[in-house]
Amino acid sequence: MWGKVAVVGGGPAGLFLARLIRGARPDARVDVYERNAPHEANGFGVVFSARTMSRLRRSDPETHARIVRASVTVSDMELRHPRATLRYGGFDFSSISRQTLLTILQEQAASAGAVLHFGHHAAPGSLDDADVVVYADGANSAQRDARPERFGTTVRYGASPYMWLGTEAPFDAATFAFVATGHGHFAAHAYPYAEGLTTVVVETDPATWQASGMDRPTDHARNPGGSDEASLERLSELFADHLGGHKLLGNRSRWATFRIVRNARWSDGNAVLLGDAAHTAHFTVGSGTKLAMEDAIALAAALDRDADPRAAFAAYERERRALVTRTQEWAEPSMRWWETFGRRLHMAPAQFGLHFMTRTSALTYEGLRRRFADRVDEAEEAYRTAGGAAARPGAASGPAHGVAAPLLLGSVRLPNRLVEVVPEECDDPAAAVRAAGARGAGLVLLRGARTVPRPDVAVGSVLRPERGGGAAARETAARTAPLFAEVACPAADAWGPAGDELTATVRALVARGCEGVLLTPDPTPSTDRAPGSRTDSAPGPAAGTRTEPGTGPGSRTGTAAGTRTDPGTGSPADPVPVRADGTRTGPVGDPAARWHALLGHAERVRTETGAVVAVPVPDGWALDLPGSTGGDAWPTRIHLALVTGRIDLVVSAAPTVTRPAVPAAG
């Protein structure tokens, strides 16, 4: 039997765990060691989703009631694009002052009999004589980092500098404001947490940060407990239009980059990791304190069930790891979105907003329409107008799939976004082109430098990169337009080294005369994949193959429509998606996740090179109205990718023609 528990770290996770353990085991001695004073809290406000609040209520009704009384509830999000302000509803969450939350948890832990030691710096290893030692000392855990090999600790850093601030400016919604400067773009995340008080997180990209001069050390470098006052003053000026005459406030506020913490093992011997010491998820999915508190609930329950601490640790990790890993999987693309938001501000505001809402692929089209149909309609109209659909006499009104929108490609106007590729082994390309046109393709690409006389459909060429440069490209482009190059898309992070190389390759091809690029999945494993990240990036079955049951039109492989989400994130409050039949699915091997990974590369290439980007889609997808066959059906995924500007064209499978014949349609 265990009887003595030492908790290192008096943050929300450590304090709540202490109370829960004492409530379940009044005979246990629980000591919490916190290096700061009781009323010395960093930061401003923290947020909880409605689902997390429900879990708090079930585990500790009294503490839950106190937190509710001290919280404010917000249900709307407001996106302030430089050219328009957009409102989105249906994102209920609670926010509370971090200091107030800590005070409540301190009092609740003490009332349950836990002994709290403030101003106590516990040296690594100094408390190992306890039966259970809990490391809850945050992402920079000194206890964990003293022996990282015990836990298999890995730490990566995000790219964007950010600063945690506050303000007395009034905000009635979770607000995201974007401002342009002569050096680049800045963004602010703001959400109220008490009457007249708002948390503000400002971030920017490294180039803008450096060009603005905010990377230079100021007086705070000589004052370890102070804020970067020079940056505070500059940022107050930059966001003056959004602050209504108020200033930004600091609380030991300085520029930082986000630490992405993962551990191969959450326990070792009598020691166990809790909260940010075990894992972190980027703040743009609002899950830091939420995950920590839920960890405390799970660990306390496991210790209550099992007299052997090691067995309890294993049960706790089994219960929590899948949920935490999925949250980290959602957080990664959200972090990347915010690191690169400035590249998208040229978009129509409504499209920019829809791009933001779909950055993690968590919200379904059906759920988006249920919450804010007018915002979706605006994005789709902006997309159709950009393609020239609104100018067409007699154009149909109302919902239409994104593939049906026209596209101006150089001097060629495509009637839709559907592409077919005729392989080099085709003996009769003219017949294949005619058949593709009959099936409704807006563009047919011939592999190799071949031409078709007087086609009834737009025809271009697609060459492999090694055959797409110099004189060959110019000669082919002179005979047939447009010219595409086929490039393998790496199974790796679009913003890592492999993504850099892919973008450079496409940029060089554009300089040599290529107008577009056909991105095809590369089955070769990548070496620059982030720890714990997905290991595949193909968009499901390759074009020309059959989809497995459950992956084609009408299937649901993502969250159920209307799933409640955390504030401002688009990530699910319960981060494991649920199919319609109740079974769960994860990102590895999930066609939807592989599709989302491919879209990351496609969007980066499209934005940075100016090339028109075509991507393959699985055979069997239905050209149908979005949402008519299920929230995450392939028609919906493809539609959203087009409307949000992640891709330009989709390549559908076509039968191979090996002899002079007209293939059957389909």
Short mmCIF file of C-alpha atoms in Angstrom, two decimals, residues 175-657:
data_model
loop_
_atom_site.label_atom_id
_atom_site.label_comp_id
_atom_site.label_asym_id
_atom_site.label_seq_id
_atom_site.Cartn_x
_atom_site.Cartn_y
_atom_site.Cartn_z
CA THR A 175 -11.40 37.45 -30.83
CA PHE A 176 -8.66 36.99 -33.40
CA ALA A 177 -7.27 40.24 -34.77
CA PHE A 178 -4.78 40.55 -37.62
CA VAL A 179 -2.78 43.70 -38.35
CA ALA A 180 -0.39 44.54 -41.17
CA THR A 181 2.76 46.58 -40.63
CA GLY A 182 5.62 47.68 -42.82
CA HIS A 183 7.60 44.73 -41.48
CA GLY A 184 4.95 42.02 -41.80
CA HIS A 185 1.87 40.80 -39.95
CA PHE A 186 0.96 40.36 -36.29
CA ALA A 187 -1.98 38.45 -34.82
CA ALA A 188 -3.68 38.64 -31.43
CA HIS A 189 -5.80 35.99 -29.70
CA ALA A 190 -8.05 37.66 -27.12
CA TYR A 191 -10.64 36.18 -24.78
CA PRO A 192 -12.31 37.67 -21.68
CA TYR A 193 -11.73 35.87 -18.38
CA ALA A 194 -13.29 38.26 -15.82
CA GLU A 195 -15.29 41.47 -15.76
CA GLY A 196 -13.21 44.03 -17.64
CA LEU A 197 -10.21 41.72 -18.07
CA THR A 198 -9.04 39.91 -21.20
CA THR A 199 -6.17 37.59 -22.01
CA VAL A 200 -4.25 38.53 -25.16
CA VAL A 201 -1.66 36.35 -26.88
CA VAL A 202 0.27 38.12 -29.64
CA GLU A 203 2.34 36.20 -32.18
CA THR A 204 4.10 36.77 -35.46
CA ASP A 205 6.52 35.02 -37.78
CA PRO A 206 10.27 35.14 -37.11
CA ALA A 207 11.06 37.42 -40.07
CA THR A 208 8.50 40.03 -38.97
CA TRP A 209 9.66 39.80 -35.36
CA GLN A 210 13.25 40.47 -36.36
CA ALA A 211 12.45 43.17 -38.92
CA SER A 212 10.34 45.03 -36.34
CA GLY A 213 13.27 45.08 -33.91
CA MET A 214 11.37 43.25 -31.18
CA ASP A 215 14.00 40.52 -31.11
CA ARG A 216 16.54 42.88 -29.53
CA PRO A 217 17.20 42.61 -25.79
CA THR A 218 15.76 45.44 -23.70
CA ASP A 219 15.73 46.32 -20.02
CA HIS A 220 13.85 43.15 -19.09
CA ALA A 221 16.99 41.18 -19.88
CA ARG A 222 18.51 42.74 -16.71
CA ASN A 223 15.30 42.24 -14.72
CA PRO A 224 14.44 38.52 -14.49
CA GLY A 225 11.03 39.23 -12.96
CA GLY A 226 9.98 41.94 -15.39
CA SER A 227 8.22 42.18 -18.72
CA ASP A 228 9.49 43.30 -22.12
CA GLU A 229 8.14 46.83 -21.72
CA ALA A 230 9.46 48.03 -25.08
CA SER A 231 7.55 45.32 -26.94
CA LEU A 232 4.46 45.96 -24.78
CA GLU A 233 4.44 49.60 -25.86
CA ARG A 234 4.95 48.76 -29.53
CA LEU A 235 2.25 46.10 -29.53
CA SER A 236 -0.21 48.43 -27.80
CA GLU A 237 0.32 50.85 -30.67
CA LEU A 238 -0.04 48.16 -33.35
CA PHE A 239 -3.34 46.89 -31.91
CA ALA A 240 -4.68 50.30 -30.85
CA ASP A 241 -7.72 50.00 -33.15
CA HIS A 242 -8.73 46.78 -31.37
CA LEU A 243 -7.99 47.95 -27.81
CA GLY A 244 -10.25 51.02 -27.77
CA GLY A 245 -7.80 53.29 -26.00
CA HIS A 246 -6.59 50.66 -23.54
CA LYS A 247 -3.06 49.34 -23.23
CA LEU A 248 -1.67 45.84 -23.16
CA LEU A 249 -0.57 44.68 -19.70
CA GLY A 250 2.38 42.49 -18.82
CA ASN A 251 2.97 39.86 -16.15
CA ARG A 252 6.57 38.74 -16.61
CA SER A 253 5.60 38.81 -20.28
CA ARG A 254 8.34 38.11 -22.80
CA TRP A 255 8.71 36.67 -26.24
CA ALA A 256 8.96 32.89 -26.32
CA THR A 257 8.55 29.99 -28.72
CA PHE A 258 6.28 27.10 -27.89
CA ARG A 259 7.81 23.93 -26.44
CA ILE A 260 6.29 20.74 -27.83
CA VAL A 261 6.94 18.12 -25.16
CA ARG A 262 6.52 14.39 -25.63
CA ASN A 263 7.61 11.51 -23.44
CA ALA A 264 7.94 7.88 -24.47
CA ARG A 265 7.15 6.84 -20.87
CA TRP A 266 5.10 8.80 -18.37
CA SER A 267 6.44 7.03 -15.30
CA ASP A 268 9.62 5.49 -13.96
CA GLY A 269 9.74 3.63 -10.67
CA ASN A 270 7.79 5.61 -8.10
CA ALA A 271 7.78 8.82 -10.21
CA VAL A 272 5.04 9.86 -12.66
CA LEU A 273 4.59 12.84 -14.99
CA LEU A 274 1.47 14.99 -14.94
CA GLY A 275 0.18 17.75 -17.24
CA ASP A 276 2.68 19.82 -19.20
CA ALA A 277 5.59 17.86 -17.72
CA ALA A 278 4.26 14.85 -19.66
CA HIS A 279 2.96 16.56 -22.79
CA THR A 280 2.10 19.91 -24.31
CA ALA A 281 -0.35 20.93 -27.03
CA HIS A 282 -0.14 24.30 -28.72
CA PHE A 283 -2.16 27.03 -27.03
CA THR A 284 -4.19 27.65 -30.20
CA VAL A 285 -6.22 24.53 -29.42
CA GLY A 286 -6.92 25.76 -25.88
CA SER A 287 -5.96 22.48 -24.22
CA GLY A 288 -3.07 23.06 -21.79
CA THR A 289 -4.90 23.47 -18.48
CA LYS A 290 -7.72 21.24 -19.70
CA LEU A 291 -5.38 18.32 -20.35
CA ALA A 292 -3.58 18.86 -17.05
CA MET A 293 -6.79 18.82 -15.00
CA GLU A 294 -8.07 15.76 -16.82
CA ASP A 295 -4.73 14.04 -16.21
CA ALA A 296 -5.20 14.69 -12.50
CA ILE A 297 -8.66 13.10 -12.57
CA ALA A 298 -7.35 9.99 -14.34
CA LEU A 299 -4.26 9.58 -12.13
CA ALA A 300 -6.23 10.02 -8.89
CA ALA A 301 -8.77 7.42 -10.02
CA ALA A 302 -6.02 4.97 -11.02
CA LEU A 303 -4.26 5.34 -7.65
CA ASP A 304 -7.57 4.83 -5.86
CA ARG A 305 -8.18 1.58 -7.75
CA ASP A 306 -4.75 0.03 -7.31
CA ALA A 307 -2.54 -0.40 -4.25
CA ASP A 308 0.54 -0.80 -6.47
CA PRO A 309 1.61 2.65 -7.70
CA ARG A 310 3.38 1.22 -10.74
CA ALA A 311 0.24 -0.59 -11.85
CA ALA A 312 -1.76 2.61 -11.27
CA PHE A 313 0.72 4.62 -13.36
CA ALA A 314 0.39 2.15 -16.22
CA ALA A 315 -3.41 2.33 -16.10
CA TYR A 316 -3.32 6.13 -16.01
CA GLU A 317 -1.05 6.28 -19.05
CA ARG A 318 -3.16 3.75 -20.97
CA GLU A 319 -6.26 5.84 -20.36
CA ARG A 320 -4.74 9.20 -21.19
CA ARG A 321 -2.10 8.65 -23.86
CA ALA A 322 -4.44 8.09 -26.82
CA LEU A 323 -6.48 11.19 -25.96
CA VAL A 324 -3.41 13.34 -25.44
CA THR A 325 -1.73 12.09 -28.61
CA ARG A 326 -4.80 12.92 -30.64
CA THR A 327 -4.94 16.41 -29.15
CA GLN A 328 -1.29 16.90 -30.09
CA GLU A 329 -2.11 15.70 -33.60
CA TRP A 330 -4.81 18.37 -33.84
CA ALA A 331 -2.52 20.99 -32.33
CA GLU A 332 0.27 20.52 -34.87
CA PRO A 333 -1.61 21.84 -37.94
CA SER A 334 -3.15 24.58 -35.82
CA MET A 335 0.29 25.73 -34.74
CA ARG A 336 1.48 25.63 -38.35
CA TRP A 337 -1.54 27.66 -39.45
CA TRP A 338 -0.73 30.41 -36.98
CA GLU A 339 2.94 30.35 -37.93
CA THR A 340 1.97 31.07 -41.53
CA PHE A 341 -1.25 33.10 -41.25
CA GLY A 342 0.29 36.11 -43.01
CA ARG A 343 0.55 34.14 -46.25
CA ARG A 344 -3.26 33.93 -46.41
CA LEU A 345 -4.37 37.44 -45.57
CA HIS A 346 -4.63 38.21 -49.30
CA MET A 347 -7.63 35.85 -49.46
CA ALA A 348 -11.19 37.10 -49.41
CA PRO A 349 -12.12 37.50 -45.72
CA ALA A 350 -14.85 34.85 -45.86
CA GLN A 351 -12.49 32.32 -47.43
CA PHE A 352 -9.79 33.22 -44.92
CA GLY A 353 -12.29 32.61 -42.12
CA LEU A 354 -13.36 29.24 -43.48
CA HIS A 355 -9.70 28.29 -43.92
CA PHE A 356 -9.16 29.15 -40.25
CA MET A 357 -12.16 27.12 -39.12
CA THR A 358 -11.03 24.04 -41.07
CA ARG A 359 -7.32 24.16 -40.25
CA THR A 360 -7.44 20.96 -38.18
CA SER A 361 -10.08 19.06 -40.22
CA ALA A 362 -12.01 18.54 -36.98
CA LEU A 363 -15.22 20.38 -37.84
CA THR A 364 -17.40 18.76 -40.45
CA TYR A 365 -19.09 20.65 -43.27
CA GLU A 366 -22.47 19.75 -41.80
CA GLY A 367 -21.39 21.09 -38.42
CA LEU A 368 -20.05 24.28 -39.99
CA ARG A 369 -23.32 24.90 -41.80
CA ARG A 370 -25.35 24.18 -38.68
CA ARG A 371 -23.43 26.77 -36.69
CA PHE A 372 -22.86 29.55 -39.22
CA ALA A 373 -24.36 28.83 -42.62
CA ASP A 374 -24.09 32.48 -43.65
CA ARG A 375 -20.31 32.44 -43.19
CA VAL A 376 -20.00 29.27 -45.30
CA ASP A 377 -22.23 30.78 -48.00
CA GLU A 378 -20.03 33.88 -48.12
CA ALA A 379 -16.87 31.80 -48.55
CA GLU A 380 -18.38 29.71 -51.31
CA GLU A 381 -19.64 32.77 -53.14
CA ALA A 382 -16.20 34.41 -52.92
CA TYR A 383 -14.67 31.25 -54.36
CA ARG A 384 -17.14 31.05 -57.25
CA THR A 385 -16.73 34.75 -58.01
CA ALA A 386 -12.94 34.45 -58.10
CA GLY A 387 -13.30 31.66 -60.64
CA GLY A 388 -15.63 33.69 -62.83
CA ALA A 389 -18.81 31.76 -62.12
CA ALA A 390 -20.80 34.84 -61.12
CA ALA A 391 -20.11 36.46 -64.48
CA ARG A 392 -21.47 33.55 -66.50
CA PRO A 393 -24.91 34.25 -68.01
CA GLY A 394 -27.50 31.90 -66.59
CA ALA A 395 -25.15 30.50 -63.92
CA ALA A 396 -27.00 28.36 -61.42
CA SER A 397 -27.53 29.84 -57.96
CA GLY A 398 -27.37 28.06 -54.64
CA PRO A 399 -24.99 25.35 -53.40
CA ALA A 400 -22.64 23.89 -55.96
CA HIS A 401 -19.66 21.62 -55.51
CA GLY A 402 -16.30 23.37 -55.69
CA VAL A 403 -15.23 21.17 -58.59
CA ALA A 404 -17.95 22.77 -60.72
CA ALA A 405 -16.41 26.26 -60.53
CA PRO A 406 -14.45 27.51 -63.56
CA LEU A 407 -10.77 28.43 -63.45
CA LEU A 408 -8.73 30.76 -65.62
CA LEU A 409 -5.42 29.00 -66.28
CA GLY A 410 -3.22 31.39 -68.22
CA SER A 411 -5.15 32.13 -71.39
CA VAL A 412 -7.26 28.96 -71.05
CA ARG A 413 -10.58 29.08 -69.23
CA LEU A 414 -11.43 25.71 -67.69
CA PRO A 415 -15.16 25.04 -67.21
CA ASN A 416 -14.51 23.11 -63.99
CA ARG A 417 -11.72 21.88 -61.68
CA LEU A 418 -11.76 18.21 -62.69
CA VAL A 419 -8.61 16.79 -64.34
CA GLU A 420 -7.85 13.45 -65.97
CA VAL A 421 -4.36 12.24 -66.85
CA VAL A 422 -3.70 10.09 -69.93
CA PRO A 423 -0.74 7.77 -69.30
CA GLU A 424 2.21 7.44 -71.68
CA GLU A 425 1.33 3.81 -72.40
CA CYS A 426 -1.98 4.88 -73.91
CA ASP A 427 -1.91 3.94 -77.63
CA ASP A 428 -4.68 6.34 -78.63
CA PRO A 429 -4.45 9.57 -76.66
CA ALA A 430 -7.01 11.29 -78.89
CA ALA A 431 -9.62 8.69 -77.95
CA ALA A 432 -8.70 8.99 -74.28
CA VAL A 433 -9.07 12.77 -74.43
CA ARG A 434 -12.50 12.49 -76.04
CA ALA A 435 -13.60 10.01 -73.38
CA ALA A 436 -12.35 12.22 -70.59
CA GLY A 437 -14.27 15.17 -72.02
CA ALA A 438 -17.39 13.02 -72.22
CA ARG A 439 -16.97 12.17 -68.53
CA GLY A 440 -16.93 15.89 -67.71
CA ALA A 441 -13.23 16.63 -67.25
CA GLY A 442 -12.40 20.31 -67.57
CA LEU A 443 -8.74 19.59 -68.33
CA VAL A 444 -6.95 16.55 -69.73
CA LEU A 445 -3.21 16.18 -69.20
CA LEU A 446 -1.10 14.00 -71.48
CA ARG A 447 1.96 12.39 -69.97
CA GLY A 448 5.00 13.15 -72.08
CA ALA A 449 5.44 15.61 -74.95
CA ARG A 450 2.43 14.59 -77.04
CA THR A 451 -0.33 16.54 -78.73
CA VAL A 452 -3.92 15.85 -79.81
CA PRO A 453 -5.33 17.58 -82.90
CA ARG A 454 -8.43 19.74 -82.42
CA PRO A 455 -9.55 18.43 -79.01
CA ASP A 456 -12.98 19.35 -77.65
CA VAL A 457 -11.60 19.82 -74.15
CA ALA A 458 -8.63 21.77 -72.77
CA VAL A 459 -5.50 19.66 -73.10
CA GLY A 460 -2.09 20.12 -71.50
CA SER A 461 1.02 18.11 -70.75
CA VAL A 462 2.38 16.70 -67.55
CA LEU A 463 6.10 15.91 -67.35
CA ARG A 464 8.18 14.40 -64.62
CA PRO A 465 10.55 16.91 -62.98
CA GLU A 466 13.66 15.50 -64.66
CA ARG A 467 11.98 16.07 -68.03
CA GLY A 468 10.34 19.39 -67.22
CA GLY A 469 13.11 21.94 -67.52
CA GLY A 470 14.88 24.07 -70.03
CA ALA A 471 14.33 23.71 -73.77
CA ALA A 472 12.07 20.67 -73.37
CA ALA A 473 9.59 22.63 -71.30
CA ARG A 474 9.57 25.64 -73.63
CA GLU A 475 9.18 23.46 -76.71
CA THR A 476 6.30 21.53 -75.18
CA ALA A 477 4.62 24.67 -73.87
CA ALA A 478 4.71 26.12 -77.36
CA ARG A 479 2.79 23.12 -78.73
CA THR A 480 0.30 22.48 -75.97
CA ALA A 481 -0.77 24.51 -72.95
CA PRO A 482 -0.87 24.40 -70.03
CA LEU A 483 2.28 22.61 -68.90
CA PHE A 484 2.31 20.72 -65.61
CA ALA A 485 5.11 18.88 -63.81
CA GLU A 486 4.48 15.80 -61.72
CA VAL A 487 6.20 15.97 -58.33
CA ALA A 488 6.17 13.43 -55.50
CA CYS A 489 4.79 14.84 -52.25
CA PRO A 490 6.89 13.77 -49.24
CA ALA A 491 5.32 11.99 -46.29
CA ALA A 492 6.56 14.67 -43.91
CA ASP A 493 5.74 18.02 -42.37
CA ALA A 494 5.01 20.60 -45.06
CA TRP A 495 6.96 23.19 -43.06
CA GLY A 496 10.00 21.02 -42.40
CA PRO A 497 13.09 20.33 -44.55
CA ALA A 498 11.18 18.05 -46.93
CA GLY A 499 8.57 20.75 -47.47
CA ASP A 500 11.32 23.30 -48.09
CA GLU A 501 12.85 21.06 -50.74
CA LEU A 502 9.50 20.41 -52.44
CA THR A 503 8.72 24.13 -52.59
CA ALA A 504 12.15 24.91 -54.02
CA THR A 505 11.70 22.22 -56.67
CA VAL A 506 8.35 23.63 -57.78
CA ARG A 507 9.65 27.19 -57.76
CA ALA A 508 12.44 26.13 -60.15
CA LEU A 509 9.93 24.37 -62.41
CA VAL A 510 7.74 27.48 -62.56
CA ALA A 511 10.80 29.50 -63.56
CA ARG A 512 11.36 27.07 -66.43
CA GLY A 513 7.88 27.43 -67.86
CA CYS A 514 5.58 25.13 -65.88
CA GLU A 515 2.23 26.65 -64.98
CA GLY A 516 1.07 23.90 -62.68
CA VAL A 517 2.17 20.99 -60.59
CA LEU A 518 0.57 17.59 -60.03
CA LEU A 519 1.40 16.49 -56.47
CA THR A 520 1.37 12.73 -56.09
CA PRO A 521 1.92 10.86 -52.81
CA ASP A 522 5.47 9.64 -52.23
CA PRO A 523 5.51 6.24 -50.50
CA THR A 524 9.13 6.72 -49.44
CA PRO A 525 9.39 7.21 -45.64
CA SER A 526 10.71 10.59 -44.56
CA THR A 527 13.45 11.21 -42.00
CA ASP A 528 12.34 14.67 -40.89
CA ARG A 529 9.02 13.64 -39.40
CA ALA A 530 8.21 15.05 -35.99
CA PRO A 531 8.14 12.62 -33.05
CA GLY A 532 4.67 11.21 -32.69
CA SER A 533 3.52 12.68 -35.98
CA ARG A 534 1.76 10.85 -38.75
CA THR A 535 3.75 8.41 -40.82
CA ASP A 536 1.83 8.70 -44.05
CA SER A 537 0.52 11.54 -46.17
CA ALA A 538 -1.21 10.03 -49.18
CA PRO A 539 -4.81 11.19 -49.61
CA GLY A 540 -6.13 7.64 -49.31
CA PRO A 541 -6.02 5.14 -52.16
CA ALA A 542 -4.05 6.28 -55.17
CA ALA A 543 -6.06 7.47 -58.13
CA GLY A 544 -7.09 4.47 -60.16
CA THR A 545 -7.47 2.07 -57.23
CA ARG A 546 -10.59 1.07 -55.37
CA THR A 547 -11.38 2.50 -51.97
CA GLU A 548 -11.94 0.19 -49.05
CA PRO A 549 -15.36 0.12 -47.36
CA GLY A 550 -15.78 3.11 -45.10
CA THR A 551 -13.43 5.43 -47.00
CA GLY A 552 -15.50 6.33 -50.05
CA PRO A 553 -18.45 8.66 -50.50
CA GLY A 554 -20.87 8.66 -47.63
CA SER A 555 -18.45 7.37 -45.01
CA ARG A 556 -17.71 9.19 -41.78
CA THR A 557 -14.11 9.06 -40.68
CA GLY A 558 -13.98 12.29 -38.72
CA THR A 559 -15.88 13.82 -35.85
CA ALA A 560 -19.63 13.53 -35.80
CA ALA A 561 -21.36 16.58 -37.20
CA GLY A 562 -21.85 19.29 -34.66
CA THR A 563 -19.29 17.90 -32.18
CA ARG A 564 -18.68 20.50 -29.47
CA THR A 565 -15.26 22.03 -29.74
CA ASP A 566 -12.82 23.99 -27.64
CA PRO A 567 -12.85 27.78 -28.01
CA GLY A 568 -11.38 29.20 -31.14
CA THR A 569 -9.66 26.00 -32.07
CA GLY A 570 -11.78 23.86 -34.35
CA SER A 571 -10.42 20.89 -32.39
CA PRO A 572 -12.81 18.55 -30.66
CA ALA A 573 -13.28 18.76 -26.92
CA ASP A 574 -13.09 14.97 -26.89
CA PRO A 575 -10.16 14.68 -29.29
CA VAL A 576 -10.86 11.19 -30.62
CA PRO A 577 -13.18 11.31 -33.66
CA VAL A 578 -16.20 9.05 -33.64
CA ARG A 579 -17.72 7.37 -36.67
CA ALA A 580 -21.46 7.16 -37.11
CA ASP A 581 -21.39 3.55 -35.81
CA GLY A 582 -19.66 4.64 -32.60
CA THR A 583 -16.22 3.23 -33.40
CA ARG A 584 -13.14 5.42 -33.10
CA THR A 585 -10.41 6.09 -35.56
CA GLY A 586 -6.98 7.67 -35.29
CA PRO A 587 -4.79 9.65 -37.68
CA VAL A 588 -2.43 6.83 -38.64
CA GLY A 589 -4.01 4.94 -41.50
CA ASP A 590 -6.96 7.32 -41.64
CA PRO A 591 -7.48 8.55 -45.23
CA ALA A 592 -8.84 11.85 -43.92
CA ALA A 593 -5.64 12.51 -41.97
CA ARG A 594 -3.45 11.54 -44.91
CA TRP A 595 -5.50 13.87 -47.11
CA HIS A 596 -5.05 16.69 -44.64
CA ALA A 597 -1.27 16.14 -44.65
CA LEU A 598 -1.18 16.30 -48.47
CA LEU A 599 -3.16 19.54 -48.36
CA GLY A 600 -0.46 21.10 -46.20
CA HIS A 601 2.12 20.60 -48.94
CA ALA A 602 -0.32 21.62 -51.66
CA GLU A 603 -1.22 24.88 -49.97
CA ARG A 604 2.38 25.82 -49.24
CA VAL A 605 3.42 25.15 -52.85
CA ARG A 606 0.41 27.07 -54.19
CA THR A 607 1.02 30.07 -51.92
CA GLU A 608 4.79 30.35 -52.26
CA THR A 609 5.34 29.48 -55.92
CA GLY A 610 2.22 30.76 -57.69
CA ALA A 611 1.80 27.40 -59.41
CA VAL A 612 -1.64 25.94 -60.02
CA VAL A 613 -1.81 22.81 -57.86
CA ALA A 614 -3.63 19.59 -58.76
CA VAL A 615 -3.88 16.65 -56.37
CA PRO A 616 -5.21 13.10 -56.86
CA VAL A 617 -8.42 11.97 -55.20
CA PRO A 618 -9.59 8.41 -54.57
CA ASP A 619 -11.42 6.53 -57.25
CA GLY A 620 -15.12 6.35 -56.55
CA TRP A 621 -15.69 9.73 -55.02
CA ALA A 622 -19.06 11.15 -56.01
CA LEU A 623 -19.52 14.53 -57.65
CA ASP A 624 -22.41 15.48 -55.40
CA LEU A 625 -23.55 18.44 -53.34
CA PRO A 626 -21.28 18.86 -50.31
CA GLY A 627 -22.71 17.44 -47.13
CA SER A 628 -25.35 15.37 -48.91
CA THR A 629 -23.60 12.07 -48.24
CA GLY A 630 -22.18 12.65 -44.76
CA GLY A 631 -19.98 15.11 -42.95
CA ASP A 632 -16.59 13.73 -43.92
CA ALA A 633 -17.40 12.12 -47.25
CA TRP A 634 -14.89 12.70 -50.03
CA PRO A 635 -17.08 15.21 -51.89
CA THR A 636 -17.05 17.40 -48.79
CA ARG A 637 -13.31 17.14 -48.19
CA ILE A 638 -12.60 18.02 -51.81
CA HIS A 639 -15.10 20.85 -51.81
CA LEU A 640 -13.60 22.46 -48.70
CA ALA A 641 -10.04 22.10 -50.00
CA LEU A 642 -11.01 24.02 -53.15
CA VAL A 643 -13.15 26.69 -51.50
CA THR A 644 -10.49 27.44 -48.86
CA GLY A 645 -7.77 27.78 -51.49
CA ARG A 646 -5.64 24.81 -50.47
CA ILE A 647 -5.75 23.33 -53.99
CA ASP A 648 -6.88 24.38 -57.47
CA LEU A 649 -7.65 21.15 -59.31
CA VAL A 650 -8.46 17.52 -58.51
CA VAL A 651 -7.24 14.58 -60.55
CA SER A 652 -9.72 11.77 -60.87
CA ALA A 653 -8.84 8.28 -62.01
CA ALA A 654 -9.28 7.41 -65.69
CA PRO A 655 -9.11 3.99 -67.32
CA THR A 656 -5.89 3.12 -69.11
CA VAL A 657 -6.26 2.78 -72.89
#
